[in-house]
């Protein structure tokens, strides 16, 4: 089986890359061990985050760091055994979270984020999937006036620098938008440009079906068998391509390391659970409880409760302690029904120490490309990454964004 390009990884990023390359007339094979959208892209908050121009920074205040060291925080947990291996990544992450460095990183990151809604809408229209996208925005809610006012200032900075639209909500206005939340909240910030998705897996699946309608081929296979120039084992036999794109999210690093690239990815895991939505108490927007570190979102399957971050090594066993800790708090905020899922879902986010994704050609291998490390925003940035990779790979002179900040050799 011979193709022009093999794309490894069928999450939102890989599927989007495959679509864009197939649209440009290339014969593309999309390879994954599971059906499209059934790993990290399956279990996110379902947000296409136009407001997310500032990547999540590492805390630098001594008090916060000491608090996290107890490993009982609601928003961040860690596996103690993983810390020695994660230490180099965490040091880079901490160093790059200095306010001056973080501001510089945000300007590069924003170049991708500012395209995210438009690029998703273009793919969704072509795939007949616009019904899965909802222009509701999302809301951060606050329990204290101090935190609310601090976030108001951050939202205004995002508006001035990057055109992020928002509405500052006092308690009364928040109650108008979400009357079924607890009435003890101090207010919120409503980010109005963000799109919410009723079923993230269904959106990835729709894009994958569009890829196949364009003539692309999806193959179940083992990406770890990748050999140069460029071959990979699949259930239907060996697939060969003139070029290959590694878009395997957290599973990209082992392949990159085998090829001689030390990129030092860190893994931030997250969990979710669905709950029945009470018929008489609807939730209209995704809602982030900032001070408690969890998000609830209305989905086709029910109300999805998602946790913060858990630092661990790739494929370590599940430890859904955060979910157990925040569920009773979420029930106080909103009347969640009974659990719908048999067990919590877990996903693994691939994060870089400078908070920027890795997008571009592998410098020591001809016709090999990398597209991973999107952290919390792989679902958001899939389509614009797909467009950028396709433009670079095909030698386009006009690129959707400047790829320089995302180059592989910055490491």
CSV table of C-alpha atoms in Angstrom, one decimal, residues 93-246:
chain,number,residue,atom,x,y,z
A,93,UNK,CA,7.9,25.0,32.4
A,94,UNK,CA,8.5,27.0,35.6
A,95,UNK,CA,11.3,29.1,33.9
A,96,UNK,CA,9.2,29.9,30.9
A,97,UNK,CA,6.3,30.9,33.1
A,98,UNK,CA,8.1,34.0,34.3
A,99,UNK,CA,5.7,36.9,33.5
A,100,UNK,CA,8.0,38.5,30.8
A,101,UNK,CA,8.7,35.1,29.1
A,102,UNK,CA,5.1,34.1,29.4
A,103,UNK,CA,4.0,37.4,27.7
A,104,UNK,CA,6.4,36.7,24.8
A,105,UNK,CA,5.2,33.2,24.4
A,106,UNK,CA,1.6,34.3,24.4
A,107,UNK,CA,2.2,36.5,21.4
A,108,UNK,CA,3.4,33.5,19.4
A,109,UNK,CA,0.6,31.3,20.8
A,110,UNK,CA,-2.0,33.8,20.0
A,111,UNK,CA,-1.2,33.6,16.3
A,112,UNK,CA,-2.6,30.1,16.2
A,113,UNK,CA,-5.4,30.6,18.7
A,114,UNK,CA,-6.8,33.6,16.8
A,115,UNK,CA,-7.5,31.3,13.8
A,116,UNK,CA,-9.1,28.5,15.7
A,117,UNK,CA,-12.8,29.2,15.4
A,118,UNK,CA,-12.6,30.2,11.7
A,119,UNK,CA,-10.6,27.1,10.8
A,120,UNK,CA,-13.0,24.8,12.8
A,121,UNK,CA,-16.0,26.4,11.1
A,122,UNK,CA,-14.5,25.8,7.7
A,123,UNK,CA,-13.9,22.1,8.4
A,124,UNK,CA,-17.2,21.6,10.1
A,125,UNK,CA,-19.2,23.1,7.2
A,126,UNK,CA,-17.3,20.9,4.7
A,127,UNK,CA,-17.9,17.9,7.0
A,128,UNK,CA,-21.6,18.6,7.6
A,129,UNK,CA,-20.9,18.9,11.3
A,130,UNK,CA,-21.9,22.5,12.2
A,131,UNK,CA,-24.7,21.2,14.3
A,132,UNK,CA,-22.2,19.9,16.8
A,133,UNK,CA,-20.8,23.4,17.4
A,134,UNK,CA,-22.6,25.9,19.6
A,135,UNK,CA,-21.9,29.6,19.8
A,136,UNK,CA,-22.5,29.8,23.5
A,137,UNK,CA,-19.1,30.8,24.7
A,138,UNK,CA,-18.2,29.7,28.2
A,139,UNK,CA,-18.2,31.1,31.6
A,140,UNK,CA,-15.6,31.3,34.4
A,141,UNK,CA,-17.3,31.7,37.8
A,142,UNK,CA,-15.8,33.0,41.0
A,143,UNK,CA,-16.6,32.4,44.6
A,144,UNK,CA,-14.8,35.6,45.9
A,145,UNK,CA,-14.9,39.2,44.8
A,146,UNK,CA,-11.1,39.3,44.9
A,147,UNK,CA,-10.7,36.5,42.4
A,148,UNK,CA,-13.4,37.9,40.2
A,149,UNK,CA,-11.8,41.4,40.1
A,150,UNK,CA,-8.4,39.8,39.3
A,151,UNK,CA,-9.9,37.9,36.4
A,152,UNK,CA,-11.7,40.9,35.1
A,153,UNK,CA,-8.3,42.6,34.7
A,154,UNK,CA,-6.9,39.6,32.9
A,155,UNK,CA,-9.9,39.5,30.6
A,156,UNK,CA,-9.5,43.2,29.8
A,157,UNK,CA,-5.8,42.7,29.0
A,158,UNK,CA,-6.7,39.8,26.6
A,159,UNK,CA,-9.3,42.1,24.9
A,160,UNK,CA,-6.8,44.9,24.4
A,161,UNK,CA,-3.9,42.8,23.2
A,162,UNK,CA,-5.6,40.1,21.3
A,163,UNK,CA,-9.2,41.1,20.6
A,164,UNK,CA,-10.7,38.6,23.0
A,165,UNK,CA,-14.3,39.5,23.6
A,166,UNK,CA,-15.9,39.0,27.0
A,167,UNK,CA,-18.6,40.2,29.3
A,168,UNK,CA,-17.9,40.9,33.0
A,169,UNK,CA,-20.7,39.4,35.0
A,170,UNK,CA,-21.8,40.5,38.4
A,171,UNK,CA,-23.8,38.0,40.5
A,172,UNK,CA,-27.2,39.2,39.1
A,173,UNK,CA,-26.1,39.0,35.5
A,174,UNK,CA,-24.6,35.5,36.1
A,175,UNK,CA,-27.9,34.3,37.5
A,176,UNK,CA,-29.7,35.6,34.4
A,177,UNK,CA,-27.4,33.5,32.2
A,178,UNK,CA,-27.3,30.4,34.5
A,179,UNK,CA,-30.2,30.5,36.9
A,180,UNK,CA,-29.6,26.9,38.1
A,181,UNK,CA,-26.1,27.6,39.6
A,182,UNK,CA,-25.8,28.2,43.3
A,183,UNK,CA,-26.6,31.8,44.3
A,184,UNK,CA,-23.5,32.2,46.4
A,185,UNK,CA,-21.2,33.1,43.5
A,186,UNK,CA,-19.6,36.5,43.3
A,187,UNK,CA,-19.8,36.7,39.5
A,188,UNK,CA,-18.1,35.5,36.4
A,189,UNK,CA,-16.4,36.2,33.0
A,190,UNK,CA,-18.3,35.1,29.9
A,191,UNK,CA,-16.0,34.6,26.9
A,192,UNK,CA,-18.4,35.0,24.0
A,193,UNK,CA,-16.3,34.0,21.0
A,194,UNK,CA,-15.5,30.5,22.2
A,195,UNK,CA,-17.5,27.7,20.6
A,196,UNK,CA,-18.7,24.7,22.7
A,197,UNK,CA,-19.1,21.2,21.2
A,198,UNK,CA,-21.9,18.9,22.1
A,199,UNK,CA,-19.8,15.8,21.5
A,200,UNK,CA,-16.0,16.2,20.9
A,201,UNK,CA,-15.6,12.6,19.7
A,202,UNK,CA,-18.4,13.0,17.2
A,203,UNK,CA,-16.7,16.1,15.7
A,204,UNK,CA,-13.4,14.3,15.2
A,205,UNK,CA,-15.4,11.4,13.7
A,206,UNK,CA,-17.2,13.8,11.3
A,207,UNK,CA,-13.8,15.2,10.2
A,208,UNK,CA,-12.5,11.7,9.7
A,209,UNK,CA,-15.5,10.8,7.6
A,210,UNK,CA,-15.0,13.8,5.5
A,211,UNK,CA,-11.3,12.8,5.0
A,212,UNK,CA,-12.5,9.4,3.7
A,213,UNK,CA,-15.1,11.0,1.5
A,214,UNK,CA,-12.3,13.0,-0.1
A,215,UNK,CA,-10.6,9.7,-0.9
A,216,UNK,CA,-8.3,9.3,2.1
A,217,UNK,CA,-7.7,6.0,3.7
A,218,UNK,CA,-7.9,5.2,7.5
A,219,UNK,CA,-5.9,2.2,8.7
A,220,UNK,CA,-5.7,0.5,12.1
A,221,UNK,CA,-2.0,0.1,12.8
A,222,UNK,CA,0.9,0.5,15.2
A,223,UNK,CA,2.7,3.8,14.8
A,224,UNK,CA,5.6,2.5,16.9
A,225,UNK,CA,6.6,0.4,14.0
A,226,UNK,CA,7.5,3.4,11.9
A,227,UNK,CA,10.6,2.9,9.8
A,228,UNK,CA,12.3,5.2,7.4
A,229,UNK,CA,11.4,6.1,4.4
A,230,UNK,CA,8.5,5.8,5.6
A,231,UNK,CA,6.8,2.5,6.4
A,232,UNK,CA,4.4,1.4,9.2
A,233,UNK,CA,2.6,-1.8,10.0
A,234,UNK,CA,-1.2,-1.9,9.8
A,235,UNK,CA,-3.8,-4.6,10.0
A,236,UNK,CA,-4.0,-4.5,6.2
A,237,UNK,CA,-0.3,-4.8,5.6
A,238,UNK,CA,2.7,-2.5,5.4
A,239,UNK,CA,1.8,1.1,4.4
A,240,UNK,CA,4.5,3.1,2.7
A,241,UNK,CA,4.7,6.9,2.1
A,242,UNK,CA,7.1,9.4,0.6
A,243,UNK,CA,6.5,11.6,3.7
A,244,UNK,CA,5.3,11.0,7.3
A,245,UNK,CA,3.7,13.2,9.9
A,246,UNK,CA,3.9,12.3,13.5
